Amino acid sequence: MYQEKIINPPSGYLTFALSLALLGASIFCFVSGIFLWGGVLLAVDVFLLFPGFLIINPNQSMVLTLFGKYMGTVKADGFFWVNPLTAKRRVSLKANNLNGQQLKVNDKLGNPIEIAAVVVWKVNETAKAVFSVENYMQYVNIQSEAAVRHLANIFPYDHAEGEETSITLKDGAEKVSELLESELNERLSRAGIEVLEARISHLAYAPEIASAMLQRQQATAVIAARKLIVEGAVGMVEMALEKLSQKGIVELDEERKAAMVSNLLVVLCGDRHVQPVVNTGTLYN
């Protein structure tokens, strides 16, 4: 596997001045009728000097090879001159966004889900990116899709019934993003790619089970709400009986206490408004 080698070629301004001088000399020779020397100077200028000029823009690099051998990478921006026989390949060092397509996969529990991720990456080692893989951009796309599929298979979409401690794709966003970024860096290191950020951008149940899962979530929410209401109602009934007993407002036997508890629980736990009934008789009628 190739290791990146940074080189700093000489500035191209001096060579450019020499190129202009040779061009002027060749024109002078042609005008003076010295066609042989004019042709030689023009050939040297066109075939040996001009092909060696190199312009590197900010956040770009140039990978140089000479007769199939890797010579090095120029990462400094500016105007340079290199061996005119070297082959040059420009590689961008800018950050790239990969907006992954929505994938339909099964989570850890076997539920079909739709998932997609956004990956921010850049080329870190140009030699690996150019020589270790055929097409590093396609390599990033395929490996990112594979990593997202693997991540979806090892975590459930949501907590299973009675389980609250495991990491899920829905609630463990930060942890899931860290694991995805770590796995992508491991997979893409072969191509000299560094992952700057990776996050889940889309997460949902597949359409064929979405309605069933929505009903399940609604039922879970209703049960949780009912549980809270019952706990509050029991506390209120207990407080009411305790206050009546402490203040001696009324003495209730066990049967009347049970009836009072039943009535209060119906009133407090019911999902509809109740109609009060005034008892104009005795307590026992």
Short mmCIF file of C-alpha atoms in Angstrom, two decimals:
data_model
loop_
_atom_site.label_atom_id
_atom_site.label_comp_id
_atom_site.label_asym_id
_atom_site.label_seq_id
_atom_site.Cartn_x
_atom_site.Cartn_y
_atom_site.Cartn_z
CA MET A 1 0.00 0.00 0.00
CA TYR A 2 1.39 3.38 -1.04
CA GLN A 3 2.26 5.96 1.59
CA GLU A 4 1.82 9.61 0.75
CA LYS A 5 5.01 11.55 0.06
CA ILE A 6 4.78 15.34 0.11
CA ILE A 7 7.10 17.18 -2.30
CA ASN A 8 7.73 20.90 -2.80
CA PRO A 9 8.72 21.62 -6.42
CA PRO A 10 10.49 24.85 -7.37
CA SER A 11 8.53 27.97 -8.17
CA GLY A 12 7.38 28.27 -11.74
CA TYR A 13 7.94 32.01 -12.15
CA LEU A 14 11.64 31.77 -13.01
CA THR A 15 10.96 28.98 -15.50
CA PHE A 16 8.12 31.01 -16.96
CA ALA A 17 10.48 33.94 -17.51
CA LEU A 18 12.95 31.56 -19.21
CA SER A 19 10.11 30.23 -21.37
CA LEU A 20 9.22 33.75 -22.51
CA ALA A 21 12.88 34.44 -23.26
CA LEU A 22 13.15 31.28 -25.41
CA LEU A 23 9.93 32.20 -27.19
CA GLY A 24 11.28 35.67 -27.94
CA ALA A 25 14.60 34.17 -29.11
CA SER A 26 12.86 31.73 -31.43
CA ILE A 27 10.80 34.54 -32.96
CA PHE A 28 13.96 36.58 -33.47
CA CYS A 29 15.64 33.61 -35.20
CA PHE A 30 12.67 33.12 -37.51
CA VAL A 31 12.67 36.83 -38.39
CA SER A 32 16.44 36.76 -38.99
CA GLY A 33 16.14 33.70 -41.25
CA ILE A 34 17.84 31.28 -38.82
CA PHE A 35 15.06 28.74 -39.07
CA LEU A 36 16.98 25.76 -37.60
CA TRP A 37 17.79 27.48 -34.32
CA GLY A 38 14.36 29.05 -34.20
CA GLY A 39 12.74 25.62 -34.51
CA VAL A 40 15.02 24.12 -31.85
CA LEU A 41 14.30 26.91 -29.35
CA LEU A 42 10.57 26.73 -30.03
CA ALA A 43 10.56 22.95 -29.60
CA VAL A 44 12.42 23.18 -26.29
CA ASP A 45 9.97 25.81 -25.10
CA VAL A 46 6.81 23.97 -26.18
CA PHE A 47 7.75 20.38 -25.35
CA LEU A 48 10.08 20.73 -22.33
CA LEU A 49 9.11 23.88 -20.46
CA PHE A 50 5.40 24.46 -20.96
CA PRO A 51 4.22 20.92 -19.97
CA GLY A 52 6.01 21.26 -16.64
CA PHE A 53 4.01 24.22 -15.36
CA LEU A 54 1.74 23.40 -12.45
CA ILE A 55 -0.99 25.53 -10.85
CA ILE A 56 -2.34 24.32 -7.50
CA ASN A 57 -5.44 26.02 -6.12
CA PRO A 58 -6.21 26.16 -2.37
CA ASN A 59 -7.46 22.84 -0.95
CA GLN A 60 -6.26 20.94 -3.99
CA SER A 61 -3.34 18.63 -4.62
CA MET A 62 -1.52 17.06 -7.55
CA VAL A 63 -0.32 13.45 -7.59
CA LEU A 64 2.78 13.00 -9.79
CA THR A 65 3.95 9.78 -11.43
CA LEU A 66 6.94 9.26 -13.71
CA PHE A 67 6.84 6.24 -16.04
CA GLY A 68 4.48 4.43 -13.67
CA LYS A 69 6.40 5.29 -10.48
CA TYR A 70 4.85 7.43 -7.77
CA MET A 71 7.03 10.52 -7.33
CA GLY A 72 5.04 12.41 -4.68
CA THR A 73 2.13 14.76 -4.03
CA VAL A 74 2.12 18.54 -4.22
CA LYS A 75 -0.26 20.01 -1.63
CA ALA A 76 1.00 23.58 -1.38
CA ASP A 77 -1.01 26.06 -3.42
CA GLY A 78 0.79 28.23 -5.96
CA PHE A 79 2.60 28.18 -9.32
CA PHE A 80 5.30 25.49 -9.76
CA TRP A 81 7.37 23.75 -12.38
CA VAL A 82 7.96 20.00 -12.34
CA ASN A 83 9.48 17.43 -14.66
CA PRO A 84 7.46 17.76 -17.89
CA LEU A 85 7.44 13.99 -18.37
CA THR A 86 5.49 13.33 -15.16
CA ALA A 87 1.83 12.37 -15.33
CA LYS A 88 -0.36 14.58 -13.17
CA ARG A 89 -3.64 13.80 -11.43
CA ARG A 90 -5.51 16.47 -9.54
CA VAL A 91 -7.16 15.43 -6.25
CA SER A 92 -9.43 17.73 -4.26
CA LEU A 93 -8.81 18.07 -0.52
CA LYS A 94 -12.12 19.82 0.17
CA ALA A 95 -14.79 18.32 2.41
CA ASN A 96 -17.55 16.45 0.59
CA ASN A 97 -21.13 15.71 1.60
CA LEU A 98 -22.58 12.28 0.89
CA ASN A 99 -26.35 12.30 1.26
CA GLY A 100 -27.01 8.57 1.33
CA GLN A 101 -30.12 7.12 -0.23
CA GLN A 102 -32.85 5.60 1.91
CA LEU A 103 -32.16 1.92 2.55
CA LYS A 104 -34.72 -0.69 3.54
CA VAL A 105 -33.14 -3.06 6.06
CA ASN A 106 -34.09 -5.13 9.12
CA ASP A 107 -33.14 -3.94 12.58
CA LYS A 108 -31.86 -6.20 15.37
CA LEU A 109 -35.40 -7.38 16.16
CA GLY A 110 -36.14 -8.17 12.53
CA ASN A 111 -38.44 -5.20 11.94
CA PRO A 112 -38.15 -3.68 8.44
CA ILE A 113 -37.06 -0.04 8.67
CA GLU A 114 -35.98 2.76 6.36
CA ILE A 115 -32.66 4.42 7.19
CA ALA A 116 -30.31 6.93 5.55
CA ALA A 117 -27.19 8.79 6.67
CA VAL A 118 -25.27 11.95 5.82
CA VAL A 119 -21.48 11.56 5.72
CA VAL A 120 -18.96 14.42 5.60
CA TRP A 121 -15.60 13.19 4.30
CA LYS A 122 -12.40 14.37 2.66
CA VAL A 123 -9.26 12.88 1.13
CA ASN A 124 -6.52 12.69 3.73
CA GLU A 125 -3.88 10.61 1.93
CA THR A 126 -3.84 11.17 -1.82
CA ALA A 127 -1.56 8.22 -2.65
CA LYS A 128 -3.99 5.72 -1.15
CA ALA A 129 -6.98 7.43 -2.75
CA VAL A 130 -5.42 7.25 -6.23
CA PHE A 131 -3.53 3.94 -6.15
CA SER A 132 -5.24 1.72 -3.54
CA VAL A 133 -8.78 1.77 -4.98
CA GLU A 134 -10.17 2.03 -8.49
CA ASN A 135 -12.49 4.97 -7.84
CA TYR A 136 -12.36 6.45 -4.36
CA MET A 137 -15.66 8.37 -4.68
CA GLN A 138 -17.54 5.22 -5.64
CA TYR A 139 -15.69 3.40 -2.87
CA VAL A 140 -16.98 5.94 -0.33
CA ASN A 141 -20.58 5.50 -1.56
CA ILE A 142 -20.54 1.70 -1.39
CA GLN A 143 -18.74 1.43 1.95
CA SER A 144 -21.02 4.06 3.51
CA GLU A 145 -24.08 2.08 2.45
CA ALA A 146 -22.54 -1.13 3.86
CA ALA A 147 -21.75 0.58 7.19
CA VAL A 148 -25.29 1.95 7.54
CA ARG A 149 -26.77 -1.50 6.82
CA HIS A 150 -24.50 -3.09 9.41
CA LEU A 151 -25.38 -0.44 11.98
CA ALA A 152 -29.11 -0.99 11.43
CA ASN A 153 -28.69 -4.75 11.91
CA ILE A 154 -26.97 -4.53 15.31
CA PHE A 155 -29.39 -2.11 17.01
CA PRO A 156 -33.17 -2.20 17.42
CA TYR A 157 -35.27 0.68 16.14
CA ASP A 158 -36.89 1.19 19.55
CA HIS A 159 -36.86 -0.36 23.00
CA ALA A 160 -38.36 -3.82 23.24
CA GLU A 161 -41.16 -4.30 25.76
CA GLY A 162 -39.74 -4.29 29.26
CA GLU A 163 -36.25 -3.25 28.10
CA GLU A 164 -34.97 0.28 28.67
CA THR A 165 -31.18 0.01 28.91
CA SER A 166 -30.04 -0.96 25.41
CA ILE A 167 -29.02 1.56 22.74
CA THR A 168 -31.61 2.08 20.03
CA LEU A 169 -31.49 3.80 16.66
CA LYS A 170 -34.33 6.12 17.71
CA ASP A 171 -33.13 7.31 21.11
CA GLY A 172 -29.33 6.76 20.97
CA ALA A 173 -28.57 9.25 18.21
CA GLU A 174 -25.25 10.48 19.62
CA LYS A 175 -23.90 7.02 20.39
CA VAL A 176 -25.09 5.62 17.06
CA SER A 177 -23.43 8.52 15.20
CA GLU A 178 -20.14 7.89 17.03
CA LEU A 179 -20.21 4.20 16.14
CA LEU A 180 -21.09 4.96 12.52
CA GLU A 181 -18.25 7.49 12.22
CA SER A 182 -15.78 5.05 13.80
CA GLU A 183 -16.78 2.20 11.49
CA LEU A 184 -16.63 4.41 8.40
CA ASN A 185 -13.14 5.64 9.31
CA GLU A 186 -12.04 2.03 9.66
CA ARG A 187 -13.57 1.00 6.35
CA LEU A 188 -12.36 4.04 4.37
CA SER A 189 -8.82 4.20 5.76
CA ARG A 190 -7.74 1.85 2.95
CA ALA A 191 -8.58 4.62 0.47
CA GLY A 192 -6.98 7.41 2.50
CA ILE A 193 -10.38 8.92 3.34
CA GLU A 194 -11.10 10.68 6.64
CA VAL A 195 -14.70 10.87 7.87
CA LEU A 196 -15.35 14.20 9.60
CA GLU A 197 -18.95 13.55 10.61
CA ALA A 198 -21.59 10.89 10.10
CA ARG A 199 -25.20 11.15 11.24
CA ILE A 200 -28.50 9.39 10.63
CA SER A 201 -30.63 11.69 8.44
CA HIS A 202 -33.72 9.51 8.00
CA LEU A 203 -35.18 6.81 10.25
CA ALA A 204 -38.65 5.30 10.04
CA TYR A 205 -40.48 2.02 10.06
CA ALA A 206 -41.14 0.52 6.63
CA PRO A 207 -44.62 1.38 5.26
CA GLU A 208 -45.95 -2.18 5.65
CA ILE A 209 -45.56 -2.11 9.46
CA ALA A 210 -45.67 1.63 10.13
CA SER A 211 -49.39 1.68 11.05
CA ALA A 212 -49.05 -1.33 13.37
CA MET A 213 -46.05 0.21 15.12
CA LEU A 214 -47.92 3.51 15.47
CA GLN A 215 -50.77 1.70 17.22
CA ARG A 216 -48.23 0.01 19.48
CA GLN A 217 -46.67 3.36 20.39
CA GLN A 218 -50.10 4.87 21.01
CA ALA A 219 -51.07 1.93 23.24
CA THR A 220 -47.83 2.28 25.18
CA ALA A 221 -48.48 5.99 25.68
CA VAL A 222 -52.06 5.34 26.85
CA ILE A 223 -50.90 2.67 29.31
CA ALA A 224 -48.22 4.99 30.69
CA ALA A 225 -50.76 7.81 31.08
CA ARG A 226 -53.29 5.50 32.77
CA LYS A 227 -50.64 4.25 35.15
CA LEU A 228 -49.80 7.81 36.15
CA ILE A 229 -53.49 8.66 36.61
CA VAL A 230 -54.11 5.60 38.78
CA GLU A 231 -51.09 6.34 40.95
CA GLY A 232 -52.32 9.92 41.46
CA ALA A 233 -55.89 8.80 42.15
CA VAL A 234 -54.80 6.28 44.78
CA GLY A 235 -52.74 8.97 46.48
CA MET A 236 -55.68 11.37 46.48
CA VAL A 237 -58.06 8.75 47.92
CA GLU A 238 -55.55 7.85 50.61
CA MET A 239 -55.14 11.52 51.49
CA ALA A 240 -58.92 12.04 51.62
CA LEU A 241 -59.48 9.11 53.99
CA GLU A 242 -56.58 10.22 56.16
CA LYS A 243 -57.89 13.80 56.43
CA LEU A 244 -61.43 12.62 57.25
CA SER A 245 -60.08 10.37 59.95
CA GLN A 246 -57.77 13.01 61.44
CA LYS A 247 -60.41 15.75 61.60
CA GLY A 248 -63.17 13.41 62.76
CA ILE A 249 -65.62 14.82 60.23
CA VAL A 250 -67.36 11.51 59.69
CA GLU A 251 -66.89 7.94 60.88
CA LEU A 252 -66.98 5.36 58.09
CA ASP A 253 -67.08 1.64 58.51
CA GLU A 254 -65.10 -0.61 56.19
CA GLU A 255 -68.01 -1.08 53.79
CA ARG A 256 -68.55 2.68 53.40
CA LYS A 257 -64.83 3.25 53.02
CA ALA A 258 -64.77 0.69 50.20
CA ALA A 259 -67.74 2.41 48.53
CA MET A 260 -66.08 5.81 48.87
CA VAL A 261 -62.82 4.50 47.44
CA SER A 262 -64.69 2.92 44.53
CA ASN A 263 -66.59 6.12 43.75
CA LEU A 264 -63.51 8.31 43.99
CA LEU A 265 -61.49 6.02 41.73
CA VAL A 266 -64.27 6.02 39.15
CA VAL A 267 -64.40 9.81 39.21
CA LEU A 268 -60.63 10.34 39.13
CA CYS A 269 -59.70 7.57 36.66
CA GLY A 270 -62.62 7.86 34.25
CA ASP A 271 -61.99 9.33 30.81
CA ARG A 272 -65.37 11.11 30.77
CA HIS A 273 -66.94 13.70 33.03
CA VAL A 274 -69.21 12.22 35.69
CA GLN A 275 -72.58 13.57 36.81
CA PRO A 276 -72.78 14.11 40.58
CA VAL A 277 -75.74 12.65 42.48
CA VAL A 278 -76.77 14.37 45.71
CA ASN A 279 -77.70 11.99 48.52
CA THR A 280 -80.61 13.65 50.44
CA GLY A 281 -81.16 10.70 52.71
CA THR A 282 -78.98 9.13 55.33
CA LEU A 283 -75.54 7.77 54.77
CA TYR A 284 -76.96 4.26 54.54
CA ASN A 285 -79.85 5.03 52.17
#
